[in-house]
Amino acid sequence: MIGRLNHVAIAVPDVAAASALYRDTLGARVTAPVTLPEHGVSVVFIELPNSKIELMEPFGATSPIAAFLAKNPGGGMHHICYEVDDILAASTRLKAGGARVLGDGTPKTGAHGKPVLFLHPKDFNGTLIELEQV
Ligand code: CO
């Protein structure tokens, strides 16, 4: 069901500083920052030849990554995003298998303008999984 690795996301306290680190120290290509109020984050993507890294800074008072950064003040790996062909079919199959889809289970529009869902980390070896329909 899952396809390519779309991106690995890292929560950071300062997305501009993290962008500079990737651009200047690691020599990576970094996209312009985008704020996603619906997701409570501001993001950039590091464009690698075979995948992407998402750097996310909290946005707004109720950011879903605020608690994560409180526990990991310097930042840390937050989620992994896999591609799926049909997100509603994937959601139905996962729920039937007992996995918990976060929120109300309805896909939201993700950073690439495509539908995304998140799966409970306790159901997947302690890893928060994002599914993106491509
Ligand atoms: Co993501």
Tab-separated table of N, CA and C in Angstrom, residues 3 6 8 16 47 74 79 94 100 110-111 121 130 134:
chain	number	residue	atom	x	y	z
A	3	GLY	N	4.013	3.672	-0.754
A	3	GLY	CA	4.954	3.753	-1.866
A	3	GLY	C	6.243	4.424	-1.439
A	6	ASN	N	8.264	10.055	0.997
A	6	ASN	CA	8.109	11.429	0.502
A	6	ASN	C	9.044	12.385	1.244
A	8	VAL	N	11.146	13.076	5.427
A	8	VAL	CA	11.338	12.910	6.866
A	8	VAL	C	11.248	14.307	7.453
A	16	ALA	N	14.497	29.384	10.317
A	16	ALA	CA	15.486	30.160	9.552
A	16	ALA	C	16.903	29.697	9.892
A	47	GLU	N	15.673	19.765	-0.414
A	47	GLU	CA	15.459	18.925	-1.592
A	47	GLU	C	16.701	18.075	-1.857
A	74	GLY	N	16.163	21.316	21.403
A	74	GLY	CA	17.064	21.545	20.270
A	74	GLY	C	16.503	21.049	18.957
A	79	HIS	N	8.373	13.076	12.208
A	79	HIS	CA	7.559	12.087	11.501
A	79	HIS	C	8.196	11.696	10.171
A	94	LEU	N	-6.490	0.899	7.064
A	94	LEU	CA	-5.776	1.023	8.333
A	94	LEU	C	-6.716	0.928	9.516
A	100	ARG	N	-4.915	3.649	14.521
A	100	ARG	CA	-5.610	4.900	14.831
A	100	ARG	C	-5.160	6.017	13.898
A	110	GLY	N	-1.963	19.036	2.904
A	110	GLY	CA	-0.611	19.116	3.450
A	110	GLY	C	0.227	20.198	2.791
A	111	ALA	N	1.514	20.163	3.104
A	111	ALA	CA	2.442	21.208	2.655
A	111	ALA	C	2.581	21.256	1.137
A	121	PRO	N	1.539	7.223	16.599
A	121	PRO	CA	2.874	6.619	16.729
A	121	PRO	C	2.881	5.332	17.562
A	130	GLU	N	3.001	9.994	8.497
A	130	GLU	CA	2.131	10.807	7.652
A	130	GLU	C	1.962	10.053	6.339
A	134	VAL	N	-0.448	11.036	-3.618
A	134	VAL	CA	0.303	11.687	-4.701
A	134	VAL	C	-0.339	11.432	-6.049
